[in-house]
Short mmCIF file of C-alpha atoms in Angstrom, two decimals:
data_model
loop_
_atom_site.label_atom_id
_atom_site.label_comp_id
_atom_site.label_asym_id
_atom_site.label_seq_id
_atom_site.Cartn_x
_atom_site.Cartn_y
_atom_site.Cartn_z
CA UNK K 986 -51.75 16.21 55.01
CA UNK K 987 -50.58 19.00 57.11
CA UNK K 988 -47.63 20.71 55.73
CA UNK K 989 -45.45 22.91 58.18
CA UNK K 990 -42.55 25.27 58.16
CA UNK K 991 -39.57 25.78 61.15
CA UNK K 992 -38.43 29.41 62.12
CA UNK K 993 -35.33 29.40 64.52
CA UNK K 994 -34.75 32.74 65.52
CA UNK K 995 -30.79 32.44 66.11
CA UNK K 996 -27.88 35.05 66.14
CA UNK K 997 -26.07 32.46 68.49
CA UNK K 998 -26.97 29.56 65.79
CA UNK K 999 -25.65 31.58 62.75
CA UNK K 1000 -22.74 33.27 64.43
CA UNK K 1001 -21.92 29.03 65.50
CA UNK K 1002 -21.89 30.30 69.25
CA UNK K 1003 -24.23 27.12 69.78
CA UNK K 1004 -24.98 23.95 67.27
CA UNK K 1005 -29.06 23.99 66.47
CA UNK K 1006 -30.36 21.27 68.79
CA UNK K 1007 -33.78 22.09 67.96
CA UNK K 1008 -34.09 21.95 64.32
CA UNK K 1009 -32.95 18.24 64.24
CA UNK K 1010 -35.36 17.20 66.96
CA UNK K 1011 -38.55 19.08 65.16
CA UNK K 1012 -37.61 17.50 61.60
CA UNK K 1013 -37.66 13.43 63.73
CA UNK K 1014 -40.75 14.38 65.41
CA UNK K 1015 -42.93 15.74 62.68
CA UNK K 1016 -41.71 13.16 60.42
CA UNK K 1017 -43.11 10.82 63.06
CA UNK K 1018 -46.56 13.02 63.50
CA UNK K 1019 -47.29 12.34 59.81
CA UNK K 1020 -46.22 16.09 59.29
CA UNK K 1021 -44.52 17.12 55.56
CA UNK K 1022 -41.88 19.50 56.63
CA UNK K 1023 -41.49 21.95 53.90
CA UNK K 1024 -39.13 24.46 55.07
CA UNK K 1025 -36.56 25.62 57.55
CA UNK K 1026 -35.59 29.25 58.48
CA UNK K 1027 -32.32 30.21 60.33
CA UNK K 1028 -32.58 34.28 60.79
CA UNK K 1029 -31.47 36.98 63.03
CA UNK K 1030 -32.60 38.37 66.01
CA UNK K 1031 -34.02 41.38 63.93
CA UNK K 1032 -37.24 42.64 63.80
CA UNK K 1033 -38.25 42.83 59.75
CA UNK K 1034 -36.72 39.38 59.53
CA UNK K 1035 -38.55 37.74 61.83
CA UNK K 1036 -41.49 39.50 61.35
CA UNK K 1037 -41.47 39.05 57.63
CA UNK K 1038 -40.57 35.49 57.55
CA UNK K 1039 -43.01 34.73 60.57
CA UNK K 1040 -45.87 36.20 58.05
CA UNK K 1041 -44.79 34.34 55.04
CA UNK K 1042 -44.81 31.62 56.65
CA UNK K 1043 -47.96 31.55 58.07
CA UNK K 1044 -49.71 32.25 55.10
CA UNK K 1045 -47.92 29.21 52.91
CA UNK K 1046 -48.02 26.38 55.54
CA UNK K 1047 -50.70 24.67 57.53
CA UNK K 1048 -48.61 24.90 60.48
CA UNK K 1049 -45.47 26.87 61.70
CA UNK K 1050 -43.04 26.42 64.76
CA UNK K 1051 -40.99 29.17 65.62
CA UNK K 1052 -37.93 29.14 68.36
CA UNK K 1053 -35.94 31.61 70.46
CA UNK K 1054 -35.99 34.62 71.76
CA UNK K 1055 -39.10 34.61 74.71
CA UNK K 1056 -37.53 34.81 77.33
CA UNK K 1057 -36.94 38.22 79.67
CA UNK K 1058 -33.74 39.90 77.94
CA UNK K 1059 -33.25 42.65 75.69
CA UNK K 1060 -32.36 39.93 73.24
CA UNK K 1061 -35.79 38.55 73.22
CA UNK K 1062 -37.54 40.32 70.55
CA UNK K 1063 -39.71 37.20 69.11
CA UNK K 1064 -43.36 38.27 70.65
CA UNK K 1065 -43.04 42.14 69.73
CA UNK K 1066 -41.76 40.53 66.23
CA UNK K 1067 -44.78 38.58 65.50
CA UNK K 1068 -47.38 40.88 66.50
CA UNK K 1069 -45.18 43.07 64.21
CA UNK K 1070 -45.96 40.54 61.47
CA UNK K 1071 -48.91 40.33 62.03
CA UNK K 1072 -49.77 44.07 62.26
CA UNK K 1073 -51.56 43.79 65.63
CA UNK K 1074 -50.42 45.07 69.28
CA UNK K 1075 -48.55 43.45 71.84
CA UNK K 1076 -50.50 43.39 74.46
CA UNK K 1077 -50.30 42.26 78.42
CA UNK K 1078 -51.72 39.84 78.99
CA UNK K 1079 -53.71 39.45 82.72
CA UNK K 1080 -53.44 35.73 83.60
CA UNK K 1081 -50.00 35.57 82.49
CA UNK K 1082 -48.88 38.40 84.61
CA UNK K 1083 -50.40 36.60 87.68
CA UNK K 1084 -49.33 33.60 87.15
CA UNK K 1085 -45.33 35.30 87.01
CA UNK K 1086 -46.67 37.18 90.22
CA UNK K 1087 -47.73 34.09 91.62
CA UNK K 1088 -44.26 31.91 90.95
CA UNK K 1089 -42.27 34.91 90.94
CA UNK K 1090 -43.09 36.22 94.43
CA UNK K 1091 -40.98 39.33 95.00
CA UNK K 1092 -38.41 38.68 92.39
CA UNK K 1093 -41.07 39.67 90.01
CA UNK K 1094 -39.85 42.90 88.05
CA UNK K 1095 -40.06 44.93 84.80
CA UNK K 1096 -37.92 42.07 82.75
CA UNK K 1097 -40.24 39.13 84.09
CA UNK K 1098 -42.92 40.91 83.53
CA UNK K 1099 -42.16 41.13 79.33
CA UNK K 1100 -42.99 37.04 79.72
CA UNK K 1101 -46.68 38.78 79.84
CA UNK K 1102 -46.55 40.46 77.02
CA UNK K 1103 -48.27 38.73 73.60
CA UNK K 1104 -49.32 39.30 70.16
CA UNK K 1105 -53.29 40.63 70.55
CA UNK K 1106 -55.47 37.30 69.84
CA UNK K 1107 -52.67 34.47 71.06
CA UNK K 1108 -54.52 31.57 72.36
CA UNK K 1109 -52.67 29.86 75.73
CA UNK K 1110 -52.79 26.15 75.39
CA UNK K 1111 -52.17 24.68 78.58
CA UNK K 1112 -51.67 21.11 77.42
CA UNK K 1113 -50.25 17.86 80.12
CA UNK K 1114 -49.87 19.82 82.92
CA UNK K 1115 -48.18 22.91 81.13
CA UNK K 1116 -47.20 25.76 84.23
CA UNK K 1117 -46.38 28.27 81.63
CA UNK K 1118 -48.84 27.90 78.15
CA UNK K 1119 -47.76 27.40 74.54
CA UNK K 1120 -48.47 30.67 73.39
CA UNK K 1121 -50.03 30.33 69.91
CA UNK K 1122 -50.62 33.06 67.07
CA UNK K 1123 -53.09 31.95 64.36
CA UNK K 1124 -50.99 29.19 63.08
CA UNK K 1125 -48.01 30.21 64.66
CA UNK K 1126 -46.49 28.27 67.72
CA UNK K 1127 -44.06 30.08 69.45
CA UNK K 1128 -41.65 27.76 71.20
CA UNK K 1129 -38.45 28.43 73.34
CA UNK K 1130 -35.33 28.26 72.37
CA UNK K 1131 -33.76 26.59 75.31
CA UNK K 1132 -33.35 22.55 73.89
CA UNK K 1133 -34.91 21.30 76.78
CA UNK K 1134 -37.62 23.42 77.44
CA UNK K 1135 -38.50 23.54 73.53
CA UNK K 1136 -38.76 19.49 73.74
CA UNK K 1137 -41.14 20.02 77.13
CA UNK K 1138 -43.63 22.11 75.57
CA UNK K 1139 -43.76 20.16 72.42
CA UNK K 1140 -44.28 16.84 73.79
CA UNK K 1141 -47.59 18.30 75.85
CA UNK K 1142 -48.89 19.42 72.36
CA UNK K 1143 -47.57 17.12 70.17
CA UNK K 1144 -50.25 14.62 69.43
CA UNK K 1145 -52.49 17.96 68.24
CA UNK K 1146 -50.50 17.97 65.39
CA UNK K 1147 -50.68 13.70 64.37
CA UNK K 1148 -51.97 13.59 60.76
CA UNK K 1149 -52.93 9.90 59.04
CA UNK K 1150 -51.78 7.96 57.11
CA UNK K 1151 -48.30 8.35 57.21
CA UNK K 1152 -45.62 7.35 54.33
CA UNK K 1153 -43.64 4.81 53.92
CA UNK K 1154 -40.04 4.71 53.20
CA UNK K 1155 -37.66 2.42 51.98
CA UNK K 1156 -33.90 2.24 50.61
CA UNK K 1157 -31.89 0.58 47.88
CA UNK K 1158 -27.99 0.88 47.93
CA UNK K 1159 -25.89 0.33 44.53
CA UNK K 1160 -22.15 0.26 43.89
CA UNK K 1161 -23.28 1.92 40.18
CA UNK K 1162 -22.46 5.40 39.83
CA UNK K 1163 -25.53 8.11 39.98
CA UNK K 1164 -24.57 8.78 35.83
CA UNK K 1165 -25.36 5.30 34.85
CA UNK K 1166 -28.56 4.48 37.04
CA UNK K 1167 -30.54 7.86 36.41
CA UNK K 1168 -32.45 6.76 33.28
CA UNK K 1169 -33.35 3.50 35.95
CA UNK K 1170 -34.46 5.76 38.47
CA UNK K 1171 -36.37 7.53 35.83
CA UNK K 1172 -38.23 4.47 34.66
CA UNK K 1173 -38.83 3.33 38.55
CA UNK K 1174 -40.87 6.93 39.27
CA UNK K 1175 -42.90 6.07 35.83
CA UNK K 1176 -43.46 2.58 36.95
CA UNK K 1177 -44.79 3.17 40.55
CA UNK K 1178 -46.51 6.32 42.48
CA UNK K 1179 -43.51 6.93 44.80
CA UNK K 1180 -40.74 9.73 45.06
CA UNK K 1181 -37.43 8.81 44.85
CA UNK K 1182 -34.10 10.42 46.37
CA UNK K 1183 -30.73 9.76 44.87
CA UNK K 1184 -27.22 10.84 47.26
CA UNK K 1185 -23.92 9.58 46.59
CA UNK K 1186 -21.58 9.10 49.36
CA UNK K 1187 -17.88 9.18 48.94
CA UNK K 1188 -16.88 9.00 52.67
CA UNK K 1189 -18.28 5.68 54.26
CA UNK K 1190 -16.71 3.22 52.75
CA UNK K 1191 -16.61 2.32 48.94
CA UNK K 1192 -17.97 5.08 46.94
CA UNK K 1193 -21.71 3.96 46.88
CA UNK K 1194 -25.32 5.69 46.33
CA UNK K 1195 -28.05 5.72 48.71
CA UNK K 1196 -31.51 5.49 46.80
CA UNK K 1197 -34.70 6.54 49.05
CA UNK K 1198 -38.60 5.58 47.98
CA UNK K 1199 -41.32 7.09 49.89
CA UNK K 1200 -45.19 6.87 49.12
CA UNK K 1201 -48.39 7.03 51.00
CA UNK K 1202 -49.12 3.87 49.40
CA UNK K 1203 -46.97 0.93 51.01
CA UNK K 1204 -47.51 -2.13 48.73
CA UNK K 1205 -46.40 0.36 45.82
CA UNK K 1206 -43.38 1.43 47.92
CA UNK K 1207 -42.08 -2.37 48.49
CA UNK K 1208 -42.90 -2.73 44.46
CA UNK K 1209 -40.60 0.13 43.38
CA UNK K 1210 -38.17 -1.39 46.54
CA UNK K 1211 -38.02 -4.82 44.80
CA UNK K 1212 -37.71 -3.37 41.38
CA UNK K 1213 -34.98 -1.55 41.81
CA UNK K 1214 -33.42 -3.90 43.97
CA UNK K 1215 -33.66 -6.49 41.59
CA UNK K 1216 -31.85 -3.70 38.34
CA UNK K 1217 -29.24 -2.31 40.50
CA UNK K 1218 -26.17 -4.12 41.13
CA UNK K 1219 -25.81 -4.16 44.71
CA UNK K 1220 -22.92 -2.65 47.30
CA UNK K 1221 -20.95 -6.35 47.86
CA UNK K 1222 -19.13 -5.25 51.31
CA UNK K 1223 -16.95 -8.51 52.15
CA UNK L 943 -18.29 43.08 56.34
CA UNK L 944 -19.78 40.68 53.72
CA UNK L 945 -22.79 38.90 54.47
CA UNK L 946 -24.31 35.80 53.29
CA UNK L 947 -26.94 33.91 53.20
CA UNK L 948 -27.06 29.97 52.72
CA UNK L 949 -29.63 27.96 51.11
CA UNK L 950 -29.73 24.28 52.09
CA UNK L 951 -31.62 22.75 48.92
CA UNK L 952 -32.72 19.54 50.77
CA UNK L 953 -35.80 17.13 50.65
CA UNK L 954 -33.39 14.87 52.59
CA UNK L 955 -32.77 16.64 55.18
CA UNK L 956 -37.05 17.71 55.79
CA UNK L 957 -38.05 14.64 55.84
CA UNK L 958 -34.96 13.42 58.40
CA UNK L 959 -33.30 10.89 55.64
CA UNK L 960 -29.99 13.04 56.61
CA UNK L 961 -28.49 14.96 59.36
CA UNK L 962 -27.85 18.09 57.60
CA UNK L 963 -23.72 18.00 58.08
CA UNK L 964 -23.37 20.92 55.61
CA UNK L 965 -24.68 24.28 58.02
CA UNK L 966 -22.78 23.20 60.54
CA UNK L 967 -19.62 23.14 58.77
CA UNK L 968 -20.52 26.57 56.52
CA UNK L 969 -21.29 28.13 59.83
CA UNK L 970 -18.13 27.71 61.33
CA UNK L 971 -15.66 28.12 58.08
CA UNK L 972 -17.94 31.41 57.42
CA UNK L 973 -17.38 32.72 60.91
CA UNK L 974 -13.09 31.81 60.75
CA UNK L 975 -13.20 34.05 57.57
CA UNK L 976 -15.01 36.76 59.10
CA UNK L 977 -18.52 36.54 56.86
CA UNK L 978 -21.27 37.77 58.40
CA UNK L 979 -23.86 34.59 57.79
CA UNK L 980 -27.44 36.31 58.63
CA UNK L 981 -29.63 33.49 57.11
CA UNK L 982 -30.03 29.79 56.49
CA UNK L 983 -32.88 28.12 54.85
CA UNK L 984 -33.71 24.55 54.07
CA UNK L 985 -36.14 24.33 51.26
CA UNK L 986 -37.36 21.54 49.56
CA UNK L 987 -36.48 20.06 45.65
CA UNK L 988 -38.92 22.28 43.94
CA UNK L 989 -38.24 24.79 41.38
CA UNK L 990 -39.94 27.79 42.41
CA UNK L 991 -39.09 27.15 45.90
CA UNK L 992 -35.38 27.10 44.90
CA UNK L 993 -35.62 30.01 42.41
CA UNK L 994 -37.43 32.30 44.50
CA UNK L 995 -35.18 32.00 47.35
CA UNK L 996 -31.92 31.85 45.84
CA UNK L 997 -33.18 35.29 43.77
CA UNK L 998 -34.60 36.95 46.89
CA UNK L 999 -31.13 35.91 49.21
CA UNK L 1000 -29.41 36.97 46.03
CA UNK L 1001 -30.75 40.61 46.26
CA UNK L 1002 -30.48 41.02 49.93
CA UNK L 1003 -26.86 39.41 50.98
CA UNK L 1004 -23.63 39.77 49.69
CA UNK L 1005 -22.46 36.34 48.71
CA UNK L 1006 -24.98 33.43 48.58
CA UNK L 1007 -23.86 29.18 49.01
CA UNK L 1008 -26.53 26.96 47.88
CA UNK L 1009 -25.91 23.51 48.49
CA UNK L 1010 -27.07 20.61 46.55
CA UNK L 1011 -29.14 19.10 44.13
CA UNK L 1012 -26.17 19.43 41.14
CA UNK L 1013 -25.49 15.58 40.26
CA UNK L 1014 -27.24 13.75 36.82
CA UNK L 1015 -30.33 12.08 38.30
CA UNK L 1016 -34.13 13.30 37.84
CA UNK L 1017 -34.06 14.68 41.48
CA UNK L 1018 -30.80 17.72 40.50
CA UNK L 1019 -32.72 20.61 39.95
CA UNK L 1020 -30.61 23.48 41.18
CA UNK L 1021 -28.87 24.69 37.95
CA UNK L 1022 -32.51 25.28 36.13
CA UNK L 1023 -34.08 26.42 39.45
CA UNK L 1024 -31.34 28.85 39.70
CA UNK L 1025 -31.38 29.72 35.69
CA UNK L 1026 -35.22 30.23 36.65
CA UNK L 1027 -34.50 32.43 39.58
CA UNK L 1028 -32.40 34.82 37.48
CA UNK L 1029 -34.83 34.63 34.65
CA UNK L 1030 -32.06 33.54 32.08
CA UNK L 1031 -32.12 30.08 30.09
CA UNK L 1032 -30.14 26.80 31.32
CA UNK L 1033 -27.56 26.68 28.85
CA UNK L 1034 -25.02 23.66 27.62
CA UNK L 1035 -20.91 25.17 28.40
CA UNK L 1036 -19.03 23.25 25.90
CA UNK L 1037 -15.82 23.16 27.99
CA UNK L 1038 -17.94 20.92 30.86
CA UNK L 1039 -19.36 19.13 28.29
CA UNK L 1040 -15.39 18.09 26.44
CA UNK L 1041 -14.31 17.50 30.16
CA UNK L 1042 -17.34 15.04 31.11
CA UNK L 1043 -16.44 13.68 27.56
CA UNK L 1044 -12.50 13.37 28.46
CA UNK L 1045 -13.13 12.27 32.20
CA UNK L 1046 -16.06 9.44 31.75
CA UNK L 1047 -15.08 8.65 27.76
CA UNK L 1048 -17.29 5.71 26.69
CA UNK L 1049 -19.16 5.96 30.18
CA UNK L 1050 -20.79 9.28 28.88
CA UNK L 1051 -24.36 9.85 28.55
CA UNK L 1052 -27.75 11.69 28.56
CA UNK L 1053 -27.37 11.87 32.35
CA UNK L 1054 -23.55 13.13 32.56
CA UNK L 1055 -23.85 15.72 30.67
CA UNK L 1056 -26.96 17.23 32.10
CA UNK L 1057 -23.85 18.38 34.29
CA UNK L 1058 -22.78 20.71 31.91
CA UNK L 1059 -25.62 22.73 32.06
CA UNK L 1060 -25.47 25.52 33.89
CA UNK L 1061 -27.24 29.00 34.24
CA UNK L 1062 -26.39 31.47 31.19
CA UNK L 1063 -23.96 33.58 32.65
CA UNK L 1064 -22.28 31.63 35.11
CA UNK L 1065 -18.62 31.98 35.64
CA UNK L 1066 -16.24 28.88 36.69
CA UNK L 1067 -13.87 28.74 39.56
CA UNK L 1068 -10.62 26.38 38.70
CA UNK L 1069 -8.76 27.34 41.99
CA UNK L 1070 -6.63 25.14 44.14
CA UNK L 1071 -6.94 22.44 41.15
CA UNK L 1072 -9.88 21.53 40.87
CA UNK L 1073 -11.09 18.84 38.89
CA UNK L 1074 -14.66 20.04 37.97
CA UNK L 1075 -15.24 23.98 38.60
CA UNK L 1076 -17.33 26.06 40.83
CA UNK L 1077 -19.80 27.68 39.13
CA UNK L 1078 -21.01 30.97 40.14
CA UNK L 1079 -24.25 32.78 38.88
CA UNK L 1080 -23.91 36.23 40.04
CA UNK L 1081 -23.25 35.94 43.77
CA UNK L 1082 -24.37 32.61 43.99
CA UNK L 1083 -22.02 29.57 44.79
CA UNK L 1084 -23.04 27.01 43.47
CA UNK L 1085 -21.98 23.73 46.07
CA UNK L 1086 -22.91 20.29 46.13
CA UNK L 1087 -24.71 18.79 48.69
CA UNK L 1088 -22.52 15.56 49.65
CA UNK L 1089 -20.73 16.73 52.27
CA UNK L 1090 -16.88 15.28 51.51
CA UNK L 1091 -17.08 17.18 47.80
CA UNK L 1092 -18.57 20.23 48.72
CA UNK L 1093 -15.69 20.48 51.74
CA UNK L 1094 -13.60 20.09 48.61
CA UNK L 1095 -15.13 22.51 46.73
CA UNK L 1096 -15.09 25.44 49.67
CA UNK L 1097 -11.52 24.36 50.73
CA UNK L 1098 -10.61 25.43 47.57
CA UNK L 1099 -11.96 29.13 46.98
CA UNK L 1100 -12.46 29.68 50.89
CA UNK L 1101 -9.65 32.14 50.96
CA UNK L 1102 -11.84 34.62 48.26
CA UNK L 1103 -14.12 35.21 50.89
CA UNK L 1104 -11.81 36.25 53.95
CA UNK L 1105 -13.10 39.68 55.63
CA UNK L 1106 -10.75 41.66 57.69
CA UNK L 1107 -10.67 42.24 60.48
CA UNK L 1108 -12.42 39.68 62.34
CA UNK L 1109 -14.82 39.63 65.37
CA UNK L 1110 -14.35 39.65 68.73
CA UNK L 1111 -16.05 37.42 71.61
CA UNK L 1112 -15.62 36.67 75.42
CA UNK L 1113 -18.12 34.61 77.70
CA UNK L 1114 -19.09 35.40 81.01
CA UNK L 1115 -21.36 32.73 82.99
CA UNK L 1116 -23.35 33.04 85.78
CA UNK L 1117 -25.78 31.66 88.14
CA UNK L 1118 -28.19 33.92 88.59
CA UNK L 1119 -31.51 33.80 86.51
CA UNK L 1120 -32.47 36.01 83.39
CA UNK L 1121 -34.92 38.27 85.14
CA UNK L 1122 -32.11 39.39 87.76
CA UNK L 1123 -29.79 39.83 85.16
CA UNK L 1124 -31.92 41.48 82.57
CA UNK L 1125 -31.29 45.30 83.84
CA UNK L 1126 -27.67 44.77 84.14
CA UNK L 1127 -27.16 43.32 80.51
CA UNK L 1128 -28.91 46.49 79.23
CA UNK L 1129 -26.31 48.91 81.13
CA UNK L 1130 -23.70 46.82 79.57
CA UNK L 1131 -25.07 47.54 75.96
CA UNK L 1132 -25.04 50.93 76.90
CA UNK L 1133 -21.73 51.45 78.56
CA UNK L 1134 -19.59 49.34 75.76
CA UNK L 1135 -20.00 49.10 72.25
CA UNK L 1136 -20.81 45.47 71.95
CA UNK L 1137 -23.47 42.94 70.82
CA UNK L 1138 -24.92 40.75 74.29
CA UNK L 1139 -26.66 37.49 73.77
CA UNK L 1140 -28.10 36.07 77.08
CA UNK L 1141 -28.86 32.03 76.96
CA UNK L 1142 -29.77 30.08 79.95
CA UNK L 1143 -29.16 26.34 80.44
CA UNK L 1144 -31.05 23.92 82.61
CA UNK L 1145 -29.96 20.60 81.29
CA UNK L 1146 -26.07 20.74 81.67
CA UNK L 1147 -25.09 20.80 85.46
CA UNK L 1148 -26.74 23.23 87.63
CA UNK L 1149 -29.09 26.07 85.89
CA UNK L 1150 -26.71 28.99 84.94
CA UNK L 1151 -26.98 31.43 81.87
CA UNK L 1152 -24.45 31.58 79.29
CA UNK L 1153 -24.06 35.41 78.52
CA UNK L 1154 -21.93 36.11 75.05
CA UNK L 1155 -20.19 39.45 74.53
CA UNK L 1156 -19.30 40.35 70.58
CA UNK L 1157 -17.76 43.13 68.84
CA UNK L 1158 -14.92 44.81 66.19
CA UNK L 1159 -12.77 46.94 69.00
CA UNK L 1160 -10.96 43.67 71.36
CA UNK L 1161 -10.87 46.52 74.25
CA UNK L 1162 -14.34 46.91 74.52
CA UNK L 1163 -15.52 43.46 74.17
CA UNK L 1164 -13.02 42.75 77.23
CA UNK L 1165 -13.90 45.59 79.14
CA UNK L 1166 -17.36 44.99 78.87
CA UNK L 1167 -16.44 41.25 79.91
CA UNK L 1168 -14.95 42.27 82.93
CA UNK L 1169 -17.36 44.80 84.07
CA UNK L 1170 -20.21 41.46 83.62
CA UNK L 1171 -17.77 39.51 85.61
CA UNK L 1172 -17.84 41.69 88.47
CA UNK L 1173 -21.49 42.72 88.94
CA UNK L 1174 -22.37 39.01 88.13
CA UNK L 1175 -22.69 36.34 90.53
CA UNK L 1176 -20.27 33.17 89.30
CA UNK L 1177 -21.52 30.02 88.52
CA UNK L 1178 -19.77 27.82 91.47
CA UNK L 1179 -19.03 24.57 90.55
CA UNK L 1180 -16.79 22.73 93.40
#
């Protein structure tokens, strides 16, 4: 199973200038691709933190998404960052620079032009009709920050990144408290090859605690489902 | 201007069980208090994971928020992660472990009182009346993750944290594109001593880009908006 890391490159995310759109949509998706998620980033638009993280990254995880800052503004530092990471040039590259020639006519100028400029060794994927590629180093995709364009790039990609099987899910709710069901929950993960969650919630209602099973294995999922359903006392809303 | 760093200890949140409502609310409280938040990350329930990013954020930020993972079941690791992190032992505070024993009484158990385990060292935070204390190991604030306590919790030593004086910010929007604009933003960096960010929009109305304007002196970031606003073109919207 492919695992896979998120790097939003966001002053305007941690400074609360904007709400992180993307983050939310990547987690649903690569959930749904079969994908394990193992880690999200938030960082600055700074050089050694993107560059660092970027790196890290890409050596723990099978696959890593980054967003932000490639577009033609002083703020967008992302390419020069990675290539930074990655201790290689940024480099201009020929078929991108026509192809902002061609759309750009004569409003092409120094600041389109940037759009050109890539970490040496990117590969273009030009995926469903793509006009501008997904720009990818090594493992690294390097998506935009803009919600909507971010969502257009990865659906043309997307099913690159489908892994099988995927896991199963299911939940039990109790009206127990988390104090007296833990040594339950403790005899439910030696019973059955699943991983369970445990998260109180105060707010919705009676005071109640959401139980989550997941497992590649689906008849054992059900099993732990049923047998904890059947120990628990249950959430009676009249 | 203290910075900080947040770490969003989370399985539920990777694998999309949960919205993460937490960021969004640290990001925003951080900001009204003047904290300089340069980092988020959303890591999964594992021990090294935890411990090497709470010890690394530790080192590099000013004050650190971890949320989550704190409750009795098998799946609240943070307190030994943490203990891990700093390389001291988890050990049992006797005055958590008399107020589990006065607050749940006969109720009290192997589980509870896993709660009064905490990272040698740690201090506790009684402000604003709080039932159960913060605990802080070093720098690190320790929250919960369910999102109605740990808005408790922050509520209640928030005012520790307040930075003075506070940041600036104006907005100017326009409808030209990025690559026009991109020479003009750069004079404005250099004429005014602000911080630009420059973020187009294609899916709300007509295209336009959203172009923010931060910093500490309130004459410069409004100078600097007004000398945008006139060499901009406006976004007209009859």
């Amino acid at each position: 199973m492919a695992t896979a890391a998120i790097v939003i490159i966001g002053n305007e995310i941690l400074t609360g200038k904007f709400v992180d759109e993307n983050s939310p949509y990547l987690i649903l998706r690569l959930r749904e691709l079969g994908v394990e998620l193992q880690r999200i980033a938030v960082i600055a638009d700074d050089h050694d933190a993107i560059a660092g993280e970027v790196r890290r990254s890409s050596d723990a995880y099978d696959l890593v998404f980054t967003t932000g800052g490639v577009g033609p503004t002083h703020d967008d530092i992302t390419m020069e960052s990675i290539a930074q990471g990655f201790e290689v040039p940024l480099v201009e590259r020929p078929e991108l620079a026509e192809l902002l020639n061609t759309k750009l006519k004569s409003r092409v100028n120094e600041a389109a032009l940037r759009m050109a400029m890539v970490p040496e060794g990117s590969e273009f994927w030009w995926d469903g009709g793509l006009l501008f590629p997904l720009v990818v180093k090594e493992n690294v995709h390097i998506l935009p920050g803009v919600p909507s364009i971010l969502k257009l790039k990865f659906e043309a990609v997307a099913e690159r990144f489908r892994q099988a099987p995927s896991i199963h899910s299911a939940r039990v709710v109790t009206r127990e408290r988390e104090i007296g069901i833990a040594a339950r929950l403790e005899e439910a993960l030696s019973r059955f090859d699943v991983e369970i969650g445990s998260y109180p919630r105060y707010d919705e209602g009676p005071m109640h605690v959401i139980i989550t099973i997941e497992g590649r294995d689906a008849a054992q999922v059900q099993a732990a489902a049923h047998w904890l359903d059947d120990c628990l006392e249950p959430l009676d809303v009249l």
